[in-house]
Amino acid sequence: MTTTHEHRRPDGERPGRPVAYGTMRGTGAEVEDGTGTGAEDGAGTRGKGLRPVPRPLHRGECRYLPQSPDARDRRHPVGRSPRAATAPIVIGNPAVFPGGTDADNCPAVRFARHDRPHRPPPPRKALPLHLAAADRAALRALLRERRAAVSPASLGFPPRQPGPGRRAAGLSQEQLDLLLERTPGTYNRFENGQLASPSAELLSAVATVLRFDEQEWVFLWRLTRRENPPSPLHRASGLSVPGEWQRVVDGISGALAYINDAEWNLLAHNKEFAALFPGGEPPANPMRWMLLDPQAREVVLADWARSWAPVVMPQLRHAVELRPENAALARLEDDVRRDPVAGPLYEAAASAPIAYPDGSERPLNHALYGPGWVTTCVAQPVTSPGARVMLLLYTPGDSLASRSSFPEAPQMS
């Protein structure tokens, strides 16, 4: 029969009212719901949808979980209470409660009404890998090659002792975790393409430790985040280009070609570009020349205030925003702001959209061929972000009769 006791729970909290404990002996259950009859056949619980209270177990407490219907039918005759078919779950050593206790006769079992049936949580689905198999292989090959090229001793790690252990050259994955200040295994998951959308901070740290160049930096972003990096990896990027570019520019004929760095310093040019200027001497900084030189504004660059300044000035403003620490760009912008002619136009162009020069057409006066138009074509060396390869296609005359010098492609039959 049901016995009512006022007792202290294992956590020391005294309940506000007496608690009824039902004995469960495999044939029935008497529970605390105000309707128990004390009958051994469990008639007070049949059909009432009762189940264990969903609360944490205390040490020494046990609960009974329903077993499968097959096990219930085998252990108990038809007509017995479903609550009698249970399996004990014991937390810690059983504590002594009023009425005695053991795993088969646990007095610390409480039931309450619960309308919704118990459902186990759905199985967790495995997250898909961020990268395809080919991309993961490319990322792994790049990072392993760069790890092998960096000596651990150059970063303060002691030399390896002879004996069993890792024999591969360069940094280990565990050393990368230490250098990146990440939890163990983070770099391993990153190298194997198992980190979905790695942060910009992680990419920058990995590229810095592994001494990436700008081309590898761009490749890393495009591979892992499907976008271009927001800024160059190195502050000095874009201030030089490989020497092969001078040979490329020298080999260009039929167009005015030059290369400037991220500060618009002239790095290379061909003879056609030099012939554009009076005296055949190109300026050391084309941007400074276009905005501040009186000869450029009044002679060479026709219709300067409307055709050149509104296109060129936003480019300078954008370059300063991308490289706020660059002193040369800051000085150039300050000189433009102070200029009585260019200054007001620069302030007016502050809110103008960035007009990139690729494909633009502007009038000019060629030193040898007179008035004409130039169509600009712009490219950027991958290893020198911020530097530009400029091609100017000159067409003499007051208007552009033909906007393309390329013949039409033959029609395929």
Coordinates of C-alpha atoms in Angstrom, one line a residue:
M1 CA 0.0 0.0 0.0
T2 CA 1.0 3.6 -0.4
T3 CA 2.9 5.1 2.5
T4 CA 3.1 8.9 3.0
H5 CA 6.3 10.3 4.5
E6 CA 7.6 13.8 5.0
H7 CA 11.3 13.6 4.4
R8 CA 14.3 15.6 3.3
R9 CA 15.4 15.2 -0.3
P10 CA 19.0 14.2 -1.0
D11 CA 19.8 17.8 -2.0
G12 CA 18.7 19.0 1.5
E13 CA 15.5 20.8 0.3
R14 CA 12.4 20.1 2.4
P15 CA 9.3 19.7 0.2
G16 CA 6.4 21.8 1.0
R17 CA 4.0 18.9 1.4
P18 CA 4.1 15.2 2.1
V19 CA 5.4 13.0 -0.7
A20 CA 3.8 9.7 -1.5
Y21 CA 6.1 6.9 -2.6
G22 CA 4.7 3.9 -4.5
T23 CA 6.2 0.5 -4.4
M24 CA 6.8 -1.2 -7.7
R25 CA 7.1 -5.0 -7.5
G26 CA 6.6 -6.0 -11.2
T27 CA 2.9 -6.5 -10.8
G28 CA 1.5 -3.0 -10.3
A29 CA 2.3 0.6 -9.3
E30 CA 0.9 3.0 -6.7
V31 CA 1.7 6.6 -7.6
E32 CA 1.3 10.1 -6.2
D33 CA -1.5 11.6 -8.3
G34 CA -4.3 11.8 -5.7
T35 CA -6.1 8.8 -7.3
G36 CA -4.0 5.8 -6.1
T37 CA -6.1 3.1 -4.5
G38 CA -3.3 1.1 -3.0
A39 CA -4.3 -1.9 -5.0
E40 CA -1.5 -4.2 -6.1
D41 CA -2.9 -4.5 -9.7
G42 CA -2.2 -0.8 -10.4
A43 CA -5.8 0.0 -11.2
G44 CA -5.2 3.6 -10.2
T45 CA -2.7 4.2 -13.0
R46 CA -4.1 2.3 -15.9
G47 CA -5.0 4.6 -18.8
K48 CA -4.1 7.9 -17.1
G49 CA -1.1 8.7 -19.3
L50 CA 1.3 8.9 -16.3
R51 CA 5.1 9.1 -16.7
P52 CA 8.1 10.1 -14.7
V53 CA 8.5 13.7 -13.8
P54 CA 11.1 15.3 -16.1
R55 CA 13.6 16.6 -13.5
P56 CA 17.3 15.9 -12.8
L57 CA 18.1 12.8 -10.8
H58 CA 19.6 13.2 -7.4
R59 CA 22.4 11.0 -6.1
G60 CA 21.0 7.8 -4.8
E61 CA 17.7 8.3 -6.7
C62 CA 16.3 6.0 -9.3
R63 CA 13.7 6.2 -12.0
Y64 CA 11.9 3.6 -14.1
L65 CA 11.8 3.9 -17.9
P66 CA 9.2 2.0 -20.0
Q67 CA 10.5 -1.0 -21.8
S68 CA 9.5 -2.2 -25.2
P69 CA 6.0 -3.7 -25.7
D70 CA 7.4 -7.1 -26.4
A71 CA 9.3 -7.1 -23.1
R72 CA 6.2 -5.8 -21.3
D73 CA 4.0 -8.6 -22.7
R74 CA 6.5 -11.3 -21.7
R75 CA 7.1 -10.1 -18.1
H76 CA 3.5 -9.2 -17.2
P77 CA 0.2 -10.8 -17.9
V78 CA -2.4 -9.1 -20.1
G79 CA -4.4 -6.5 -18.1
R80 CA -1.5 -5.5 -15.8
S81 CA -0.5 -1.8 -15.6
P82 CA 1.9 -0.6 -18.3
R83 CA 3.7 1.3 -15.6
A84 CA 4.7 -2.0 -13.9
A85 CA 6.9 -2.8 -16.9
T86 CA 9.9 -0.7 -16.2
A87 CA 13.6 -0.8 -16.0
P88 CA 15.4 1.0 -13.1
I89 CA 18.0 3.8 -13.7
V90 CA 20.1 4.4 -10.6
I91 CA 22.3 7.4 -10.1
G92 CA 25.2 6.8 -7.6
N93 CA 24.9 4.6 -4.6
P94 CA 21.2 4.0 -3.5
A95 CA 20.4 6.2 -0.4
V96 CA 18.1 5.0 2.3
F97 CA 14.7 6.5 2.0
P98 CA 11.6 5.8 4.1
G99 CA 10.2 2.5 3.2
G100 CA 13.6 1.0 2.3
T101 CA 15.3 1.0 -1.1
D102 CA 17.0 -1.2 -3.7
A103 CA 17.2 -1.4 -7.4
D104 CA 14.2 -3.6 -7.7
N105 CA 12.1 -1.7 -5.1
C106 CA 13.0 1.9 -5.4
P107 CA 10.8 4.2 -3.2
A108 CA 12.0 7.4 -4.8
V109 CA 9.8 7.0 -7.9
R110 CA 7.3 9.8 -8.7
F111 CA 4.9 10.0 -11.5
A112 CA 2.9 12.9 -12.9
R113 CA 0.4 13.4 -15.6
H114 CA 1.9 14.2 -19.0
D115 CA -0.4 14.5 -22.0
R116 CA 2.3 14.4 -24.7
P117 CA 3.9 11.0 -25.4
H118 CA 7.7 10.7 -25.0
R119 CA 9.6 10.9 -28.2
P120 CA 13.4 10.4 -28.4
P121 CA 15.3 13.3 -30.0
P122 CA 16.0 13.0 -33.7
P123 CA 19.4 11.8 -34.7
R124 CA 21.9 14.5 -35.4
K125 CA 22.7 14.9 -39.1
A126 CA 26.3 15.1 -40.2
L127 CA 27.2 18.6 -41.5
P128 CA 28.3 18.6 -45.1
L129 CA 31.9 19.5 -45.8
H130 CA 32.4 23.1 -47.0
L131 CA 34.7 22.2 -49.9
A132 CA 34.3 19.7 -52.7
A133 CA 36.8 16.9 -52.9
A134 CA 39.0 18.6 -55.6
D135 CA 39.1 21.9 -53.6
R136 CA 40.0 20.1 -50.4
A137 CA 42.9 18.4 -52.3
A138 CA 44.1 21.7 -53.7
L139 CA 43.9 23.4 -50.3
R140 CA 45.8 20.5 -48.6
A141 CA 48.5 20.5 -51.3
L142 CA 49.0 24.3 -50.9
L143 CA 49.2 24.3 -47.1
R144 CA 51.5 21.2 -46.9
E145 CA 53.9 22.8 -49.4
R146 CA 54.0 26.0 -47.5
R147 CA 54.4 24.2 -44.1
A148 CA 57.4 22.2 -45.5
A149 CA 59.1 25.4 -46.6
V150 CA 59.0 27.1 -43.1
S151 CA 61.7 26.0 -40.7
P152 CA 60.5 25.4 -37.1
A153 CA 63.8 26.8 -35.8
S154 CA 63.1 30.1 -37.5
L155 CA 59.9 30.4 -35.3
G156 CA 61.6 29.4 -32.0
F157 CA 60.9 25.7 -31.9
P158 CA 63.8 23.5 -30.7
P159 CA 65.5 21.2 -33.2
R160 CA 64.1 17.7 -33.4
Q161 CA 65.9 15.0 -31.4
P162 CA 67.1 11.9 -33.3
G163 CA 64.8 8.9 -32.8
P164 CA 61.3 7.8 -33.6
G165 CA 58.8 10.5 -34.5
R166 CA 57.9 12.8 -37.3
R167 CA 60.4 13.0 -40.2
A168 CA 58.6 15.4 -42.5
A169 CA 60.3 18.8 -43.1
G170 CA 58.8 22.1 -41.9
L171 CA 56.2 22.9 -39.4
S172 CA 53.9 20.2 -37.9
Q173 CA 50.2 20.7 -37.6
E174 CA 50.5 20.7 -33.8
Q175 CA 53.1 23.6 -34.1
L176 CA 50.6 25.5 -36.2
D177 CA 48.0 25.2 -33.5
L178 CA 50.5 26.7 -31.0
L179 CA 51.5 29.5 -33.4
L180 CA 47.9 30.3 -34.2
E181 CA 46.8 30.1 -30.5
R182 CA 44.0 27.6 -31.4
T183 CA 42.8 24.5 -29.7
P184 CA 44.5 21.3 -30.7
G185 CA 43.2 19.9 -34.0
T186 CA 41.9 23.2 -35.4
Y187 CA 44.6 23.5 -38.0
N188 CA 44.2 19.9 -39.0
R189 CA 40.5 20.5 -39.7
F190 CA 41.4 23.6 -41.6
E191 CA 44.0 22.0 -43.8
N192 CA 41.6 19.2 -44.6
G193 CA 38.8 21.5 -45.6
Q194 CA 36.6 20.7 -42.7
L195 CA 36.0 24.2 -41.4
A196 CA 33.0 25.8 -43.0
S197 CA 33.7 29.5 -43.9
P198 CA 36.9 30.0 -41.9
S199 CA 37.2 33.5 -40.4
A200 CA 39.2 36.3 -42.0
E201 CA 41.3 36.4 -38.9
L202 CA 42.2 32.7 -39.2
L203 CA 43.1 33.1 -42.9
S204 CA 45.3 36.1 -42.2
A205 CA 47.1 34.3 -39.4
V206 CA 47.7 31.1 -41.4
A207 CA 49.0 33.1 -44.4
T208 CA 51.3 35.2 -42.3
V209 CA 52.8 32.2 -40.4
L210 CA 53.3 30.3 -43.7
R211 CA 54.6 33.3 -45.5
F212 CA 52.2 33.4 -48.4
D213 CA 52.7 35.8 -51.3
E214 CA 49.8 37.8 -52.7
Q215 CA 48.9 35.2 -55.3
E216 CA 48.7 32.5 -52.7
W217 CA 46.7 34.8 -50.5
V218 CA 44.1 35.5 -53.2
F219 CA 43.9 31.8 -54.0
L220 CA 43.3 30.9 -50.3
W221 CA 40.4 33.3 -50.1
R222 CA 38.8 32.2 -53.3
L223 CA 39.2 28.6 -52.3
T224 CA 37.9 28.7 -48.8
R225 CA 35.4 31.6 -48.9
R226 CA 34.5 32.0 -52.6
E227 CA 35.5 35.7 -52.7
N228 CA 38.5 37.9 -53.1
P229 CA 40.3 39.1 -50.0
P230 CA 39.2 42.6 -48.8
S231 CA 42.8 43.9 -48.7
P232 CA 46.3 42.8 -49.6
L233 CA 48.2 40.5 -47.2
H234 CA 51.3 42.7 -47.0
R235 CA 51.5 46.5 -46.6
A236 CA 54.2 46.7 -49.2
S237 CA 52.1 44.8 -51.8
G238 CA 51.5 46.7 -55.0
L239 CA 54.7 48.8 -54.7
S240 CA 56.7 46.6 -57.1
V241 CA 56.1 44.1 -59.9
P242 CA 58.2 41.3 -61.2
G243 CA 60.9 42.4 -63.7
E244 CA 59.3 40.4 -66.5
W245 CA 56.6 43.0 -66.8
Q246 CA 59.1 45.5 -68.2
R247 CA 59.7 43.1 -71.1
V248 CA 55.9 42.7 -71.6
V249 CA 55.5 46.5 -71.8
D250 CA 58.4 46.9 -74.2
G251 CA 56.9 44.3 -76.5
I252 CA 53.6 46.2 -76.8
S253 CA 53.1 48.2 -80.0
G254 CA 50.1 50.0 -81.3
A255 CA 49.1 51.2 -77.8
L256 CA 50.4 53.5 -75.1
A257 CA 51.4 51.1 -72.3
Y258 CA 52.7 51.8 -68.7
I259 CA 52.6 50.2 -65.3
N260 CA 52.1 52.2 -62.0
D261 CA 52.3 50.9 -58.5
A262 CA 49.7 51.4 -55.7
E263 CA 51.0 54.9 -55.1
W264 CA 50.8 55.7 -58.9
N265 CA 54.6 55.8 -59.2
L266 CA 55.6 54.9 -62.8
L267 CA 57.3 51.5 -62.8
A268 CA 57.6 50.7 -66.6
H269 CA 56.4 52.2 -69.9
N270 CA 56.9 51.8 -73.6
K271 CA 58.2 54.4 -76.1
E272 CA 54.6 55.1 -77.4
F273 CA 53.6 56.2 -74.0
A274 CA 56.7 58.5 -73.7
A275 CA 55.8 60.1 -77.1
L276 CA 52.5 61.3 -75.7
F277 CA 54.2 64.1 -73.6
P278 CA 55.9 67.2 -74.8
G279 CA 59.6 66.5 -74.7
G280 CA 59.1 62.8 -74.7
E281 CA 59.5 62.5 -70.9
P282 CA 56.7 60.8 -69.0
P283 CA 55.9 62.0 -65.4
A284 CA 57.2 60.1 -62.4
N285 CA 53.7 59.9 -60.9
P286 CA 50.8 59.9 -63.5
M287 CA 48.2 60.6 -60.8
R288 CA 49.9 63.7 -59.5
W289 CA 50.5 64.9 -63.0
M290 CA 46.9 64.4 -64.1
L291 CA 45.5 66.3 -61.1
L292 CA 48.1 69.0 -60.3
D293 CA 50.2 69.7 -63.3
P294 CA 49.1 72.9 -65.2
Q295 CA 50.2 71.5 -68.6
A296 CA 48.2 68.4 -68.0
R297 CA 45.0 70.3 -67.1
E298 CA 45.3 72.9 -69.8
V299 CA 47.1 71.3 -72.8
V300 CA 47.3 67.5 -72.8
L301 CA 44.1 66.4 -71.1
A302 CA 41.3 68.0 -73.1
D303 CA 38.2 69.0 -71.3
W304 CA 39.9 68.2 -68.0
A305 CA 37.3 69.5 -65.6
R306 CA 34.5 67.3 -67.1
S307 CA 36.2 64.4 -68.8
W308 CA 39.2 63.7 -66.6
A309 CA 38.8 65.0 -63.1
P310 CA 35.5 63.3 -62.2
V311 CA 36.9 60.0 -63.3
V312 CA 40.4 60.2 -61.8
M313 CA 39.6 61.8 -58.4
P314 CA 37.4 59.0 -57.0
Q315 CA 40.2 56.5 -57.8
L316 CA 42.6 58.5 -55.5
R317 CA 40.0 58.7 -52.8
H318 CA 39.4 55.0 -52.9
A319 CA 43.1 54.2 -52.8
V320 CA 43.5 56.3 -49.7
E321 CA 40.5 54.5 -48.0
L322 CA 42.1 51.1 -48.8
R323 CA 45.5 52.1 -47.5
P324 CA 45.0 54.7 -44.7
E325 CA 48.5 54.0 -43.4
N326 CA 50.2 54.9 -46.7
A327 CA 52.0 58.2 -46.2
A328 CA 52.6 58.9 -49.9
L329 CA 48.9 58.6 -50.8
A330 CA 48.0 60.8 -47.8
R331 CA 50.4 63.5 -49.0
L332 CA 49.1 63.3 -52.5
E333 CA 45.5 63.7 -51.3
D334 CA 46.5 66.6 -49.1
D335 CA 48.2 68.4 -52.0
V336 CA 45.1 67.9 -54.1
R337 CA 42.8 69.3 -51.4
R338 CA 45.0 72.4 -51.0
D339 CA 45.1 73.1 -54.8
P340 CA 42.8 76.0 -55.7
V341 CA 41.8 74.3 -58.9
A342 CA 41.6 70.7 -58.1
G343 CA 40.6 71.1 -54.4
P344 CA 36.9 72.2 -55.0
L345 CA 36.4 69.5 -57.6
Y346 CA 37.9 66.8 -55.3
E347 CA 35.4 67.8 -52.5
A348 CA 32.6 67.6 -55.0
A349 CA 33.7 64.2 -56.2
A350 CA 33.9 62.8 -52.6
S351 CA 30.4 61.3 -52.8
A352 CA 30.7 60.3 -56.5
P353 CA 30.8 56.5 -57.3
I354 CA 34.2 55.1 -58.2
A355 CA 34.5 55.3 -61.9
Y356 CA 37.1 52.7 -62.9
P357 CA 38.9 53.6 -66.1
D358 CA 38.6 50.3 -67.8
G359 CA 36.9 50.9 -71.2
S360 CA 36.5 54.6 -70.7
E361 CA 37.0 57.0 -73.6
R362 CA 38.5 60.5 -73.0
P363 CA 39.8 63.3 -75.2
L364 CA 43.5 64.4 -75.2
N365 CA 46.0 66.3 -77.3
H366 CA 48.9 64.0 -78.4
A367 CA 52.3 65.8 -78.5
L368 CA 53.0 64.3 -82.0
Y369 CA 49.6 63.5 -83.5
G370 CA 47.4 66.2 -82.2
P371 CA 43.8 66.0 -80.9
G372 CA 42.3 62.5 -80.4
W373 CA 40.7 60.1 -78.0
V374 CA 42.1 57.3 -75.9
T375 CA 40.3 54.2 -74.9
T376 CA 41.7 52.7 -71.7
C377 CA 42.2 49.0 -70.9
V378 CA 43.3 48.2 -67.3
A379 CA 44.8 45.0 -65.8
Q380 CA 46.2 44.2 -62.4
P381 CA 49.1 41.8 -61.7
V382 CA 47.9 39.1 -59.4
T383 CA 51.0 39.2 -57.2
S384 CA 50.9 43.0 -56.9
P385 CA 47.4 44.1 -55.9
G386 CA 47.0 47.8 -56.3
A387 CA 49.5 48.0 -59.2
R388 CA 48.0 48.6 -62.6
V389 CA 48.9 47.8 -66.2
M390 CA 47.4 50.6 -68.4
L391 CA 46.9 50.3 -72.1
L392 CA 45.7 53.5 -74.0
L393 CA 44.4 53.0 -77.5
Y394 CA 44.8 56.3 -79.3
T395 CA 42.5 57.3 -82.1
P396 CA 43.3 60.7 -83.8
G397 CA 40.5 63.1 -84.7
D398 CA 37.7 65.0 -82.9
S399 CA 35.5 61.9 -82.5
L400 CA 35.8 58.2 -82.3
A401 CA 34.8 56.9 -85.7
S402 CA 35.5 53.3 -84.7
R403 CA 35.4 52.1 -81.1
S404 CA 37.2 48.9 -81.8
S405 CA 40.2 48.1 -83.9
F406 CA 39.6 44.3 -83.7
P407 CA 38.0 42.7 -86.8
E408 CA 34.7 40.9 -86.4
A409 CA 35.0 37.2 -85.7
P410 CA 34.1 35.0 -88.8
Q411 CA 30.6 33.5 -88.6
M412 CA 30.6 29.7 -88.1
S413 CA 28.5 27.9 -90.7

